[in-house]
Coordinates of C-alpha atoms and ligand atoms in Angstrom, one line a residue:
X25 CA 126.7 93.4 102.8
X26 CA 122.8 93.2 102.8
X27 CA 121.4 96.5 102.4
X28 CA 117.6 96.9 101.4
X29 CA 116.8 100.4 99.2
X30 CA 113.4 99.1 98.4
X31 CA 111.1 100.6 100.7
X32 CA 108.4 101.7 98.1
X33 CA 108.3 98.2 97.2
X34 CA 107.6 97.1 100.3
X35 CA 109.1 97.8 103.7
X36 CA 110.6 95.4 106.2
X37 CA 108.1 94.8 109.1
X38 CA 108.3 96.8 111.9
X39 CA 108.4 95.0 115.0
X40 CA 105.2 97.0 116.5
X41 CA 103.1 95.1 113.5
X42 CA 104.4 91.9 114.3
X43 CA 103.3 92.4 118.1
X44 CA 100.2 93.3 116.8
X45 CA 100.0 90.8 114.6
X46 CA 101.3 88.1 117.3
X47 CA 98.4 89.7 119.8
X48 CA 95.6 88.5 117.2
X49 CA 97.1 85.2 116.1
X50 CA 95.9 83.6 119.3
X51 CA 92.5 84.7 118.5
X52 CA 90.4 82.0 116.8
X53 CA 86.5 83.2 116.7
X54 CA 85.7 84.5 112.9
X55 CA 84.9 88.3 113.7
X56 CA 81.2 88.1 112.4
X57 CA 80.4 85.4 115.0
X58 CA 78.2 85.9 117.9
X59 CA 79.7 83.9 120.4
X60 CA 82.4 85.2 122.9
X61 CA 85.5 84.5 120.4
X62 CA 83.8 86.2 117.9
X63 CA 83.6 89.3 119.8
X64 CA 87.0 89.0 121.1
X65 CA 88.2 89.2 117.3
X66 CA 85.2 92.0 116.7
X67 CA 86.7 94.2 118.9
X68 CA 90.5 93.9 117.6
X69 CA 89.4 94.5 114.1
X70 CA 87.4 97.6 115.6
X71 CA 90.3 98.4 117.9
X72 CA 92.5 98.7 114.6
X73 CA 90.0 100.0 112.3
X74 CA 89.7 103.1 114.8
X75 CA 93.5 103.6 115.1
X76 CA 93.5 103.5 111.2
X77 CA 91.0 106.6 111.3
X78 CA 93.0 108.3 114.2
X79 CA 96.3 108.2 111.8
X80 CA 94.4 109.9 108.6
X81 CA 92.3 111.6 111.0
X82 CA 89.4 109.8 109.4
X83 CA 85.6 108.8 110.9
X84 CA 86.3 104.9 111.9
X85 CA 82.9 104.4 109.9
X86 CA 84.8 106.0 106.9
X87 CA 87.1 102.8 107.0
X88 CA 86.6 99.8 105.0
X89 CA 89.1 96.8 105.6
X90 CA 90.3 95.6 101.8
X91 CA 93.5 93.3 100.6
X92 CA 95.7 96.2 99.9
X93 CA 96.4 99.2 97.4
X94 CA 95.2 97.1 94.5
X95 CA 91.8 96.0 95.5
X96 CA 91.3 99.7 97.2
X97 CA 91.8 101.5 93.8
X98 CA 89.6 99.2 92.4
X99 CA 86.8 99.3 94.5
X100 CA 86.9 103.3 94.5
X101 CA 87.0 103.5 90.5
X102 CA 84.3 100.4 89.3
X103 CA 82.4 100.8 92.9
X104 CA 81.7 104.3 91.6
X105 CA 79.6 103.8 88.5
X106 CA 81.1 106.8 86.7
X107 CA 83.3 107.7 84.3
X108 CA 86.7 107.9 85.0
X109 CA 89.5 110.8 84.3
X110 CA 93.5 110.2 86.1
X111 CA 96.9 110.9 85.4
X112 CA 99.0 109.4 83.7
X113 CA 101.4 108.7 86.5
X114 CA 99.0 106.4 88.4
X115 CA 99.4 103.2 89.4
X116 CA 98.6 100.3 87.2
X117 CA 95.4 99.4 89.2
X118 CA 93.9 102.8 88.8
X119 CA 95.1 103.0 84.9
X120 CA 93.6 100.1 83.6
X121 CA 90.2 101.4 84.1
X122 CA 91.2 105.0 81.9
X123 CA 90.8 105.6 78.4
X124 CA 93.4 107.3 77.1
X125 CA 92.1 110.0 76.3
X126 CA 91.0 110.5 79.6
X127 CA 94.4 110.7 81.4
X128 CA 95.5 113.7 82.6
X129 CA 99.2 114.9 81.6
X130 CA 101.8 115.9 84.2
X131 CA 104.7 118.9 83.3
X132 CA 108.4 117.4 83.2
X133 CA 108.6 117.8 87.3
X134 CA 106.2 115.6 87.4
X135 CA 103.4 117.3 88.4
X136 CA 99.6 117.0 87.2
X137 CA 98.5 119.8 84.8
X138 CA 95.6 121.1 86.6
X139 CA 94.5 123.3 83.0
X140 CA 94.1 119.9 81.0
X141 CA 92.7 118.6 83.9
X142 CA 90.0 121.6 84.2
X143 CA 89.7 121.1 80.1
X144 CA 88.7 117.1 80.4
X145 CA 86.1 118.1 83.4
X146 CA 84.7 120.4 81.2
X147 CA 84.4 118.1 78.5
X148 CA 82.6 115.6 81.0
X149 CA 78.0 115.8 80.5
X150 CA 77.9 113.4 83.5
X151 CA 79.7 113.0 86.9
X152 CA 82.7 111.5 86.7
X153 CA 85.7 110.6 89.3
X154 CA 89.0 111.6 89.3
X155 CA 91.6 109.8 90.7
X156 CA 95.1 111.1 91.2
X157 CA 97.3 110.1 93.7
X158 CA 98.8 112.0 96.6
X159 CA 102.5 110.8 96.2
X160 CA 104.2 109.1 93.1
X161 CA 105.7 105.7 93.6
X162 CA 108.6 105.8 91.5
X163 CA 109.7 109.8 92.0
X164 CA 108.1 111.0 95.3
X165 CA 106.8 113.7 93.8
X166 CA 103.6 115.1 95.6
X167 CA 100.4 116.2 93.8
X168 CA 98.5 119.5 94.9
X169 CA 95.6 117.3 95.8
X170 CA 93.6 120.4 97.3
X171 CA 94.0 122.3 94.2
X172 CA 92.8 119.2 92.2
X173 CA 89.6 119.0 94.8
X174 CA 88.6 122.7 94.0
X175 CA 88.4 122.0 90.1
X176 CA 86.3 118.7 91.3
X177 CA 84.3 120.5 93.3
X178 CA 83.5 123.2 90.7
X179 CA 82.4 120.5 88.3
X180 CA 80.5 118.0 90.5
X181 CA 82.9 115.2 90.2
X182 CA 83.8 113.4 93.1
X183 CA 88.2 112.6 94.0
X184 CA 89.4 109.6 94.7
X185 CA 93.7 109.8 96.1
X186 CA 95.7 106.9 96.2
X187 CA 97.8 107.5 99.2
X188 CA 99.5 104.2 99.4
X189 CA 102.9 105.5 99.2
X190 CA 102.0 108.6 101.3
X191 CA 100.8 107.2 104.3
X192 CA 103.1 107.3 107.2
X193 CA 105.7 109.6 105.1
X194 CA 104.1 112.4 105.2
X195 CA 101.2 113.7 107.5
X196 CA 97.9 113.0 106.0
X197 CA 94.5 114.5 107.2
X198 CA 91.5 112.7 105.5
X199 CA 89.2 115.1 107.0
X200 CA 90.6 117.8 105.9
X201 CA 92.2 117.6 102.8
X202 CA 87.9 116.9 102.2
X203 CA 88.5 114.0 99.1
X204 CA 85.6 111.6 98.4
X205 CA 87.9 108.5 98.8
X206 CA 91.2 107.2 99.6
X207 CA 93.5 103.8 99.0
X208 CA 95.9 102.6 101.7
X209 CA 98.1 99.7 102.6
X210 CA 99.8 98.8 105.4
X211 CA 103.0 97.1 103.9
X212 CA 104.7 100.2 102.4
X213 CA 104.8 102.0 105.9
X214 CA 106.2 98.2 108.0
X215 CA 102.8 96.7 108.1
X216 CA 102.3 93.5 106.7
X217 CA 101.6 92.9 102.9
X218 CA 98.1 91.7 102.0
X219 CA 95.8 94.4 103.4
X220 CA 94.8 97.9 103.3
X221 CA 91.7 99.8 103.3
X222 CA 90.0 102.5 101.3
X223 CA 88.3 105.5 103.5
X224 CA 85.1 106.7 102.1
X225 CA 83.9 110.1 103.2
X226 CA 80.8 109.9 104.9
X227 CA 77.6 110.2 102.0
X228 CA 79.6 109.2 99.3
X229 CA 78.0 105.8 98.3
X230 CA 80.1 102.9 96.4
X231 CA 78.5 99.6 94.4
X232 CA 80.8 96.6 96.4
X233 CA 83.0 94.6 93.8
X234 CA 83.3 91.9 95.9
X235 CA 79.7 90.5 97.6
X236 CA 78.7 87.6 99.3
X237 CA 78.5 88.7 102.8
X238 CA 77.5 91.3 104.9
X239 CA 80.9 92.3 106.1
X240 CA 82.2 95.9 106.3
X241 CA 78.5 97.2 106.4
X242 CA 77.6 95.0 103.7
X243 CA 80.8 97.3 101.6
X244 CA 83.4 94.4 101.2
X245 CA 82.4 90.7 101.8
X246 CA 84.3 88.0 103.0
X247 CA 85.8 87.1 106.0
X248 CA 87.7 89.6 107.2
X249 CA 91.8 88.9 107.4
X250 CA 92.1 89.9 111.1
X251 CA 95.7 89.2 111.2
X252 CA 96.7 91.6 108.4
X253 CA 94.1 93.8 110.8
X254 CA 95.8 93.6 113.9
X255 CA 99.4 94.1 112.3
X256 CA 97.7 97.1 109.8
X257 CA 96.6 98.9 113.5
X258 CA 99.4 98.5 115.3
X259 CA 101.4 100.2 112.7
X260 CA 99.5 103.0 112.2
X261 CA 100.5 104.0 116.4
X262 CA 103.6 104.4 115.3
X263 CA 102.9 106.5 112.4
X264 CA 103.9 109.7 114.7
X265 CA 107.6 108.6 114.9
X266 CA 107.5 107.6 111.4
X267 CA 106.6 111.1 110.1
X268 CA 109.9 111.9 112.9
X269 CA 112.0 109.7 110.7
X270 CA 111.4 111.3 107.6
X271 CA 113.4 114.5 108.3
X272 CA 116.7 112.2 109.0
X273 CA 115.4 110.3 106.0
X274 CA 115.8 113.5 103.8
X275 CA 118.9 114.3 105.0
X276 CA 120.3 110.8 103.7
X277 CA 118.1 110.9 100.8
X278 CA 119.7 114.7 99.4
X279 CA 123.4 113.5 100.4
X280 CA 123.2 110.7 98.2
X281 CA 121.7 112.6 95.1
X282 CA 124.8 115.4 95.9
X283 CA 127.1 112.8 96.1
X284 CA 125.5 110.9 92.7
X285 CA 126.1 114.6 91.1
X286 CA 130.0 114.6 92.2
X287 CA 130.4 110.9 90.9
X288 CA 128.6 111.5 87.5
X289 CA 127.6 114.9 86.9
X290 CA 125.3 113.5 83.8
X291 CA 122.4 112.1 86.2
X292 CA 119.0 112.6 85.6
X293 CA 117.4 113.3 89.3
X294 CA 113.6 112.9 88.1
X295 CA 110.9 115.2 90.3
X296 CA 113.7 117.1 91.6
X297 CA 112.2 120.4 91.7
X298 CA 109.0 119.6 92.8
X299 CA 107.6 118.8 96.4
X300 CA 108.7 115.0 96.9
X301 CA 108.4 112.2 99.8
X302 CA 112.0 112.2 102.0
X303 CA 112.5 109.2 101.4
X304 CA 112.7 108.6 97.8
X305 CA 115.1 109.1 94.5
X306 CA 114.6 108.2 91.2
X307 CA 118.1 108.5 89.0
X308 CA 119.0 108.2 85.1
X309 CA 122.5 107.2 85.0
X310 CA 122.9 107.8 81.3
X311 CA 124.6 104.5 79.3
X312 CA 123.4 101.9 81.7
X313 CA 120.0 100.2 81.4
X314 CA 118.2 99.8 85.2
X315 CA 117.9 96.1 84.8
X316 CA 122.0 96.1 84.5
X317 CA 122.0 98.6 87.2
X318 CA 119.9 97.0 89.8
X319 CA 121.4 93.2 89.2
X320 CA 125.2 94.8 89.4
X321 CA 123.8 96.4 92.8
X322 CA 121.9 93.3 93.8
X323 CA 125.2 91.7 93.4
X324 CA 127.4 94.3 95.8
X325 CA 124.7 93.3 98.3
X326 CA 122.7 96.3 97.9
X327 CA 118.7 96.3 96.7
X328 CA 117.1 98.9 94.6
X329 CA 114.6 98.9 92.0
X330 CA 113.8 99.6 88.1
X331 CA 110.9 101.7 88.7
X332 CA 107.7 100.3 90.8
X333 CA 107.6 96.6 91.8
X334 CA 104.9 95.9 90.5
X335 CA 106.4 96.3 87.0
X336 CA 109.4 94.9 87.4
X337 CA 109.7 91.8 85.2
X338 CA 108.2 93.9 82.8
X339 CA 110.6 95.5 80.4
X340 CA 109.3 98.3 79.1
X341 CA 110.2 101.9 80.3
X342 CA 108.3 103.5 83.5
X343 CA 105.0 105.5 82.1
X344 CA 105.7 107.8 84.7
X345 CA 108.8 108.8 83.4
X346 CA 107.9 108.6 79.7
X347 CA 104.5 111.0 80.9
X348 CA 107.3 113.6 82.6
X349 CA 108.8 113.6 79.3
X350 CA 111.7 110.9 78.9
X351 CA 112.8 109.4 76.5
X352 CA 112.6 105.8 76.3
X353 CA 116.4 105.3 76.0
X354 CA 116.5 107.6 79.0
X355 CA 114.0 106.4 81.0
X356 CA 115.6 102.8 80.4
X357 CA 118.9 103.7 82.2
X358 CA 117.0 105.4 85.4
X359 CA 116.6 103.4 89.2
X360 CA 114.4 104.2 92.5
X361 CA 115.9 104.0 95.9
X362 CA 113.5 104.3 98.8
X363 CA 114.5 104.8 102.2
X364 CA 112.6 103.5 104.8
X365 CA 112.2 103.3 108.9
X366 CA 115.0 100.9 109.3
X367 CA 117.8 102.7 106.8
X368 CA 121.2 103.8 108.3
X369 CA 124.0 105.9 107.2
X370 CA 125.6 103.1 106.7
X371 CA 123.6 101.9 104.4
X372 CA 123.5 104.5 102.1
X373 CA 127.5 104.4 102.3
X374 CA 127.6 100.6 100.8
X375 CA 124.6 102.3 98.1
X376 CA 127.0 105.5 97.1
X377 CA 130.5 103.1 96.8
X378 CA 128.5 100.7 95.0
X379 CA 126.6 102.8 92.3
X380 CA 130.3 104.7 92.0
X381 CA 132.2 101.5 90.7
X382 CA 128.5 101.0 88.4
X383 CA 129.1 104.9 87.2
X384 CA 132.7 105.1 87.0
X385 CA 132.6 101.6 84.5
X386 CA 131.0 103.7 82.1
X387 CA 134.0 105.5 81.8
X388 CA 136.4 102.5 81.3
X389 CA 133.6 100.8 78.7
X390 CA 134.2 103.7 76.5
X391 CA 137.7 103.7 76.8
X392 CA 137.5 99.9 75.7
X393 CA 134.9 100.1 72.9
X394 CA 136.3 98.5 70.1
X395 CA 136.6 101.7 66.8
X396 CA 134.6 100.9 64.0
X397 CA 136.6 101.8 60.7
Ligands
PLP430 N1 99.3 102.4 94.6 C1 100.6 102.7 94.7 C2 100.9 104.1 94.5 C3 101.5 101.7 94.9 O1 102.8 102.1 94.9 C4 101.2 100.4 95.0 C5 102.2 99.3 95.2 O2 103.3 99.4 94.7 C6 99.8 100.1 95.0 C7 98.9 101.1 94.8 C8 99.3 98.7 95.3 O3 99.3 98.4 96.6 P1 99.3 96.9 97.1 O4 100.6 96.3 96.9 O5 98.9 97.0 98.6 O6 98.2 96.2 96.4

């Protein structure tokens, strides 16, 4: 059994990016060059930089070509020269840059508080920017970014989204949602890892972090990874059927939580009640620390993780659950599974059969503990 649950990690490649990708491998001029194989790389790198825009319904002069979700939160946040203000669910990349005092608290579903958020603007003598992102990582849940723009708005700061994890799940209009900036990347949607781009609305102006060359308009030097560029654009044609996906997606999604309930009616089903993406699920299965959880799965053949990749290794509870309002203990014992383009029924079969031995061995552990006189 090989089944892959870990779609917010990273997705598998879809085989349109690695067309596109194969399409621009056989080019060899360096995009900035003047000569004919320059220009032939040029125009792929424009060719995906304008179907980019077409999928977030974007300005291709809006798009700026960076190494992925990382680099785009962090060119948003230091390229702005201001002060910062984000939730507390964010990712990593964004949070490093936030006092805490600055973070802005979400209720128990998850959600941001837009009153504490009003309160820090108000605190604020300059401009600052506020980044909060459109779709958690580890719960799905979905943020009320427009509500969010119209306290910016009212207080002059500019908003910077993360939509990393929402791109391709669920539909996403740059233009008019009417945010200053936005982080994507192309390998949580079957692009390949390694790039992604932030989308600057036209007249907002950003200091680049990285210099050296006048590439994208003189906004991120260095030559530019066309490959990652070709595969990035092709995936983003196929973002249509993608957003198609996500209703079956849902469907799977909801009948493993139900059947979770049945199996162990103890769960912990984080974000629950709020708007979330289709494709993702973040369970407490009280007793059993993740790490146990996701190595037992690993070894039925079936890959989830303990909260977001990029803290994995790590062993410390999610923020994002402790900020909702866990425990520690509790947000110990919890797991994400993320659907993606390529998950079957079948697949989330093997996950439910699998996590019901994991639940049901609770059960025989206590039976087994030894009584303590
Ligand atoms: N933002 C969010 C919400 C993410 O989930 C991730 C990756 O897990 C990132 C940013 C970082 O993106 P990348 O892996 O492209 O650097």
């Amino acid at each position: 059994m090989n089944v892959y649950l870990d779609y917010n990690a990273t997705s598998k490649l879809r085989p349109e990016a690695i067309t596109g990708m194969e399409k621009v491998m056989r080019l060899c001029g360096n995009s900035s060059s003047v000569h004919r194989f320059g220009r032939l790389s040029r125009r792929a790198v424009e060719e995906s930089r304008e179907a980019l825009a077409d999928a977030v319904n974007a300005s291709h002069d809006e798009v700026v070509f960076t190494s992925g979700g990382t680099e785009s939160n962090n060119f948003a946040l230091l390229g702005s020269r201001r002060k910062i203000i984000a939730s507390s669910i964010e990712h990593d990349s964004v949070l490093q840059h936030v006092d805490e005092y600055a973070k802005i608290r979400v209720n128990s579903d998850g959600v941001i508080d837009l009153f504490h958020l009003e309160e820090l603007l108000k605190n604020e003598e300059s401009s600052v920017v506020v980044s909060v992102m459109v779709a958690n990582n580890e719960t799905g849940v979905i943020q009320p970014i427009e509500k969010v723009l119209e306290l910016c708005r009212r207080y002059d700061a500019w908003l910077h989204c993360d939509g990393v994890q929402a791109l391709g799940k669920i539909p996403i209009s740059f233009s008019s949602l009417g945010v200053d900036m936005m982080s994507l990347s192309a390998h949580k949607l079957g692009g390949p890892q390694g790039i992604g781009a932030l989308v600057i609305r036209d007249g907002v102006s950003l200091s680049p972090i990285s210099v050296g060359g006048g590439q994208e308009r003189g906004q991120r030097a260095g030559t530019e990874n066309i490959i990652g560029i070709g595969g990035f654009g092709a995936v983003c044609e196929t973002i249509g059927s993608s957003l198609e996906v996500s209703e079956s997606l849902l469907k799977m999604r909801d009948n493993i939580e139900k059947r979770f309930v049945e199996i162990a009616p103890d769960i912990a089903i984080y974000g629950k009640e709020s708007p979330r993406l289709a494709n993702t699920s973040c369970i407490g299965l009280p007793g059993i620390k993740n790490e146990v959880q996701v190595m037992a799965l690993d070894l039925s053949g079936v890959a989830v993780s303990s909260g977001s990749a990029c803290s994995s290794g790590k062993i410390k509870p999610s923020h994002v659950l402790v900020a909702m309002g866990a425990n520690s203990q509790s947000a110990e014992c919890a797991i994400r599974i993320s659907l993606g383009w390529d998950t079957s029924t079948s697949d989330c079969e093997s996950l439910i059969k699998s996590w019901e031995t994991l639940a049901r061995s609770r059960v025989e552990h206590a039976f087994h503990q030894p009584t303590v006189a």
